[in-house]
């Protein structure tokens, strides 16, 4: 089955840029979706189809996908961005796959 | 507005079954997939499977095949997920979540249902 690899944690100072990676074999050929989850809450979609931002998501959130790595970039990080972030794709057997999640800490 | 309302928390003994409901409102029920995703305490998201209203098809993660069922009641816009032969490792928050279609994202999530498996 397809495996998505995320770093367990990323730390960033307020106002700086956070980059969260999602690695997978030829992930650049798949559509990658990103979710934000805060403690005790359901996940929220922040990026779909590699780089599209749903309505209501700040422009500070952006995404890219090429080769074996997809990246979620959060510019001008704020304290409210502290959360767990998950990438998601569909594999060739029509299964949904989530990455292991990355905890973003705002210093 | 689009909403998914799940049933309340459950406590089950090992070997028992649990059935979680997810009532949809605010959209055309039979057009969208319904995914089930679970999250064990302190762990990440784990996809269990989906219900495709077109032809009432289901697709389950291999880990859960033979142990999970997903059904729907069109008259009440409700999807059900039943997990059998529960083990302590099945203790988790179970989410239903609306999917746009194959290859696409999940755009709406239920509030989650905590299932605790304990003797």
Tab-separated table of C-alpha atoms in Angstrom:
chain	number	residue	atom	x	y	z
A	1	UNK	CA	0.000	0.000	0.000
A	2	UNK	CA	1.011	3.596	-0.569
A	3	UNK	CA	2.905	5.322	2.250
A	4	UNK	CA	3.018	9.050	3.010
A	5	UNK	CA	5.845	10.264	5.235
A	6	UNK	CA	5.623	13.473	7.256
A	7	UNK	CA	8.037	14.870	9.835
A	8	UNK	CA	6.566	14.390	13.323
A	9	UNK	CA	7.147	17.999	14.270
A	10	UNK	CA	8.037	21.397	12.866
A	11	UNK	CA	8.761	24.494	14.945
A	12	UNK	CA	8.684	28.075	13.733
A	13	UNK	CA	8.764	31.543	15.243
A	14	UNK	CA	5.787	33.856	14.784
A	15	UNK	CA	5.958	35.807	11.544
A	16	UNK	CA	8.267	33.294	9.888
A	17	UNK	CA	7.512	30.674	7.258
A	18	UNK	CA	6.694	27.052	8.079
A	19	UNK	CA	7.140	24.277	5.532
A	20	UNK	CA	5.620	20.858	6.173
A	21	UNK	CA	6.597	18.098	3.782
A	22	UNK	CA	4.767	14.970	2.703
A	23	UNK	CA	6.868	12.345	0.981
A	24	UNK	CA	5.622	9.541	-1.244
A	25	UNK	CA	6.724	7.575	-4.276
A	26	UNK	CA	6.011	9.787	-7.314
A	27	UNK	CA	3.574	11.807	-5.240
A	28	UNK	CA	3.857	14.499	-7.901
A	29	UNK	CA	1.574	12.372	-10.081
A	30	UNK	CA	-1.183	12.427	-7.463
A	31	UNK	CA	-3.454	15.133	-6.064
A	32	UNK	CA	-2.513	16.034	-2.502
A	33	UNK	CA	-4.921	17.458	0.045
A	34	UNK	CA	-3.969	19.007	3.395
A	35	UNK	CA	-5.922	19.186	6.654
A	36	UNK	CA	-5.405	21.157	9.853
A	37	UNK	CA	-6.537	19.673	13.155
A	38	UNK	CA	-6.564	21.502	16.456
A	39	UNK	CA	-6.879	19.654	19.781
A	40	UNK	CA	-10.336	18.259	20.407
A	41	UNK	CA	-11.617	19.329	16.991
A	42	UNK	CA	-12.342	17.626	13.688
A	43	UNK	CA	-9.887	18.237	10.847
A	44	UNK	CA	-10.375	21.170	8.494
A	45	UNK	CA	-9.360	21.208	4.828
A	46	UNK	CA	-6.752	23.898	4.167
A	47	UNK	CA	-5.413	22.951	0.712
A	48	UNK	CA	-6.876	20.708	-1.983
A	49	UNK	CA	-5.535	19.521	-5.323
A	50	UNK	CA	-1.955	20.344	-4.362
A	51	UNK	CA	-2.362	24.112	-4.172
A	52	UNK	CA	-5.996	25.232	-4.177
A	53	UNK	CA	-7.239	27.101	-1.140
A	54	UNK	CA	-10.839	26.506	-0.025
A	55	UNK	CA	-12.997	29.484	0.734
A	56	UNK	CA	-12.154	30.999	4.096
A	57	UNK	CA	-8.582	29.739	4.273
A	58	UNK	CA	-6.050	32.590	4.539
A	59	UNK	CA	-3.745	33.306	1.612
A	60	UNK	CA	-0.860	32.576	3.968
A	61	UNK	CA	-1.524	28.877	3.297
A	62	UNK	CA	-0.146	27.504	0.051
A	63	UNK	CA	0.861	24.145	-1.367
A	64	UNK	CA	3.088	22.591	-3.993
A	65	UNK	CA	3.721	19.085	-5.261
A	66	UNK	CA	6.490	17.689	-7.434
A	67	UNK	CA	8.561	14.552	-7.717
A	68	UNK	CA	8.466	12.650	-4.455
A	69	UNK	CA	7.516	15.536	-2.155
A	70	UNK	CA	4.468	17.689	-1.546
A	71	UNK	CA	4.826	20.763	0.660
A	72	UNK	CA	2.417	22.817	2.708
A	73	UNK	CA	3.754	26.317	3.272
A	74	UNK	CA	2.408	28.671	5.904
A	75	UNK	CA	3.714	32.222	5.582
A	76	UNK	CA	3.740	34.798	8.366
A	77	UNK	CA	2.912	32.128	10.907
A	78	UNK	CA	0.552	33.084	13.730
A	79	UNK	CA	-0.065	31.458	17.095
A	80	UNK	CA	-3.470	30.304	15.827
A	81	UNK	CA	-1.735	28.135	13.197
A	82	UNK	CA	-0.403	25.806	15.892
A	83	UNK	CA	-2.028	22.466	15.110
A	84	UNK	CA	-1.492	19.040	13.596
A	85	UNK	CA	-1.351	18.918	9.802
A	86	UNK	CA	-2.091	15.865	7.651
A	87	UNK	CA	-1.557	15.244	3.959
A	88	UNK	CA	-3.883	12.901	2.047
A	89	UNK	CA	-3.929	11.179	-1.336
A	90	UNK	CA	-5.761	8.351	-3.040
A	91	UNK	CA	-3.673	5.347	-3.977
A	92	UNK	CA	-4.061	3.170	-7.056
A	93	UNK	CA	-6.417	0.754	-5.317
A	94	UNK	CA	-8.876	3.591	-4.686
A	95	UNK	CA	-8.017	3.744	-1.025
A	96	UNK	CA	-7.551	6.993	0.848
A	97	UNK	CA	-4.180	7.393	2.535
A	98	UNK	CA	-3.234	9.891	5.227
A	99	UNK	CA	0.252	10.889	6.235
A	100	UNK	CA	1.230	10.338	9.839
A	101	UNK	CA	0.725	13.997	10.704
A	102	UNK	CA	3.008	16.874	11.645
A	103	UNK	CA	2.677	18.874	14.824
A	104	UNK	CA	3.363	22.530	14.104
A	105	UNK	CA	4.642	24.428	17.133
A	106	UNK	CA	4.744	28.211	17.114
A	107	UNK	CA	7.598	29.263	19.346
B	1	UNK	CA	-25.547	24.783	6.042
B	2	UNK	CA	-23.894	21.445	5.341
B	3	UNK	CA	-23.720	19.412	8.528
B	4	UNK	CA	-22.893	15.874	9.615
B	5	UNK	CA	-24.301	14.939	13.012
B	6	UNK	CA	-22.960	11.780	14.593
B	7	UNK	CA	-24.377	9.609	17.337
B	8	UNK	CA	-23.092	9.784	20.887
B	9	UNK	CA	-20.217	8.126	22.666
B	10	UNK	CA	-20.228	4.374	23.166
B	11	UNK	CA	-18.580	2.004	25.617
B	12	UNK	CA	-18.256	-1.588	24.469
B	13	UNK	CA	-16.688	-4.783	25.727
B	14	UNK	CA	-14.095	-6.677	23.685
B	15	UNK	CA	-15.741	-8.910	21.104
B	16	UNK	CA	-18.848	-6.752	20.837
B	17	UNK	CA	-19.980	-4.634	17.885
B	18	UNK	CA	-20.637	-0.918	17.607
B	19	UNK	CA	-22.793	0.956	15.122
B	20	UNK	CA	-22.197	4.678	14.654
B	21	UNK	CA	-24.638	6.863	12.766
B	22	UNK	CA	-24.005	10.001	10.739
B	23	UNK	CA	-26.987	12.148	9.742
B	24	UNK	CA	-26.382	14.504	6.847
B	25	UNK	CA	-28.203	17.766	6.237
B	26	UNK	CA	-27.916	20.816	4.034
B	27	UNK	CA	-26.986	19.036	0.805
B	28	UNK	CA	-28.137	16.379	-1.660
B	29	UNK	CA	-27.325	13.229	0.255
B	30	UNK	CA	-27.044	10.773	-2.623
B	31	UNK	CA	-24.419	12.673	-4.592
B	32	UNK	CA	-21.456	12.582	-2.240
B	33	UNK	CA	-19.239	9.862	-0.825
B	34	UNK	CA	-19.211	9.301	2.906
B	35	UNK	CA	-15.842	8.396	4.381
B	36	UNK	CA	-15.161	6.983	7.825
B	37	UNK	CA	-11.912	7.974	9.489
B	38	UNK	CA	-10.791	7.098	12.990
B	39	UNK	CA	-8.234	8.551	15.369
B	40	UNK	CA	-6.898	6.624	18.341
B	41	UNK	CA	-5.910	8.678	21.400
B	42	UNK	CA	-2.819	10.733	20.610
B	43	UNK	CA	-2.502	9.176	17.164
B	44	UNK	CA	-3.029	10.254	13.559
B	45	UNK	CA	-5.927	9.898	11.167
B	46	UNK	CA	-6.699	6.415	9.858
B	47	UNK	CA	-8.998	5.900	6.889
B	48	UNK	CA	-11.425	3.007	7.317
B	49	UNK	CA	-13.425	3.099	4.136
B	50	UNK	CA	-16.135	4.849	2.215
B	51	UNK	CA	-19.736	4.512	1.141
B	52	UNK	CA	-20.379	5.476	-2.472
B	53	UNK	CA	-24.063	6.248	-2.923
B	54	UNK	CA	-23.854	5.391	-6.612
B	55	UNK	CA	-24.919	1.790	-6.574
B	56	UNK	CA	-24.478	1.672	-2.780
B	57	UNK	CA	-20.880	0.600	-3.275
B	58	UNK	CA	-18.383	0.394	-0.453
B	59	UNK	CA	-14.593	0.354	-0.382
B	60	UNK	CA	-12.824	-0.645	2.803
B	61	UNK	CA	-9.221	-0.367	3.875
B	62	UNK	CA	-7.696	-3.822	3.844
B	63	UNK	CA	-7.127	-3.652	7.598
B	64	UNK	CA	-10.869	-3.538	8.244
B	65	UNK	CA	-12.190	-5.851	5.540
B	66	UNK	CA	-14.407	-8.544	7.005
B	67	UNK	CA	-14.977	-6.569	10.179
B	68	UNK	CA	-16.686	-3.379	9.000
B	69	UNK	CA	-19.958	-2.601	7.263
B	70	UNK	CA	-21.299	0.689	5.929
B	71	UNK	CA	-24.932	1.196	5.076
B	72	UNK	CA	-27.305	4.062	4.473
B	73	UNK	CA	-30.913	5.022	5.058
B	74	UNK	CA	-31.895	7.363	2.268
B	75	UNK	CA	-35.172	8.276	3.939
B	76	UNK	CA	-33.312	9.903	6.853
B	77	UNK	CA	-30.083	10.880	5.021
B	78	UNK	CA	-28.120	8.768	7.470
B	79	UNK	CA	-25.058	6.610	6.935
B	80	UNK	CA	-24.073	3.906	9.419
B	81	UNK	CA	-20.720	2.335	10.182
B	82	UNK	CA	-20.659	-0.945	12.074
B	83	UNK	CA	-17.424	-2.391	13.407
B	84	UNK	CA	-17.487	-5.946	14.733
B	85	UNK	CA	-15.268	-8.050	16.992
B	86	UNK	CA	-14.039	-4.999	18.852
B	87	UNK	CA	-10.615	-4.977	20.476
B	88	UNK	CA	-9.082	-2.509	22.908
B	89	UNK	CA	-7.064	-1.128	19.983
B	90	UNK	CA	-10.331	0.019	18.404
B	91	UNK	CA	-10.726	2.668	21.091
B	92	UNK	CA	-10.797	5.864	19.073
B	93	UNK	CA	-12.783	8.829	17.878
B	94	UNK	CA	-14.654	7.840	14.724
B	95	UNK	CA	-15.451	10.528	12.160
B	96	UNK	CA	-17.783	10.476	9.220
B	97	UNK	CA	-16.703	12.888	6.508
B	98	UNK	CA	-18.135	13.971	3.181
B	99	UNK	CA	-16.100	13.296	0.099
B	100	UNK	CA	-16.412	14.975	-3.265
B	101	UNK	CA	-15.483	11.876	-5.248
B	102	UNK	CA	-12.701	9.533	-6.235
B	103	UNK	CA	-9.325	11.244	-6.139
B	104	UNK	CA	-10.746	14.222	-4.371
B	105	UNK	CA	-10.715	15.695	-0.894
B	106	UNK	CA	-12.908	15.559	2.167
B	107	UNK	CA	-14.680	18.854	2.681
B	108	UNK	CA	-16.973	18.382	5.671
B	109	UNK	CA	-16.409	16.356	8.848
B	110	UNK	CA	-18.750	15.171	11.561
B	111	UNK	CA	-18.057	16.072	15.162
B	112	UNK	CA	-16.668	12.629	15.944
B	113	UNK	CA	-17.906	9.757	18.107
B	114	UNK	CA	-15.732	8.336	20.867
B	115	UNK	CA	-15.864	4.564	21.045
B	116	UNK	CA	-14.212	3.046	24.079
B	117	UNK	CA	-13.525	-0.683	24.158
B	118	UNK	CA	-12.844	-1.918	27.648
B	119	UNK	CA	-13.575	-4.971	29.732
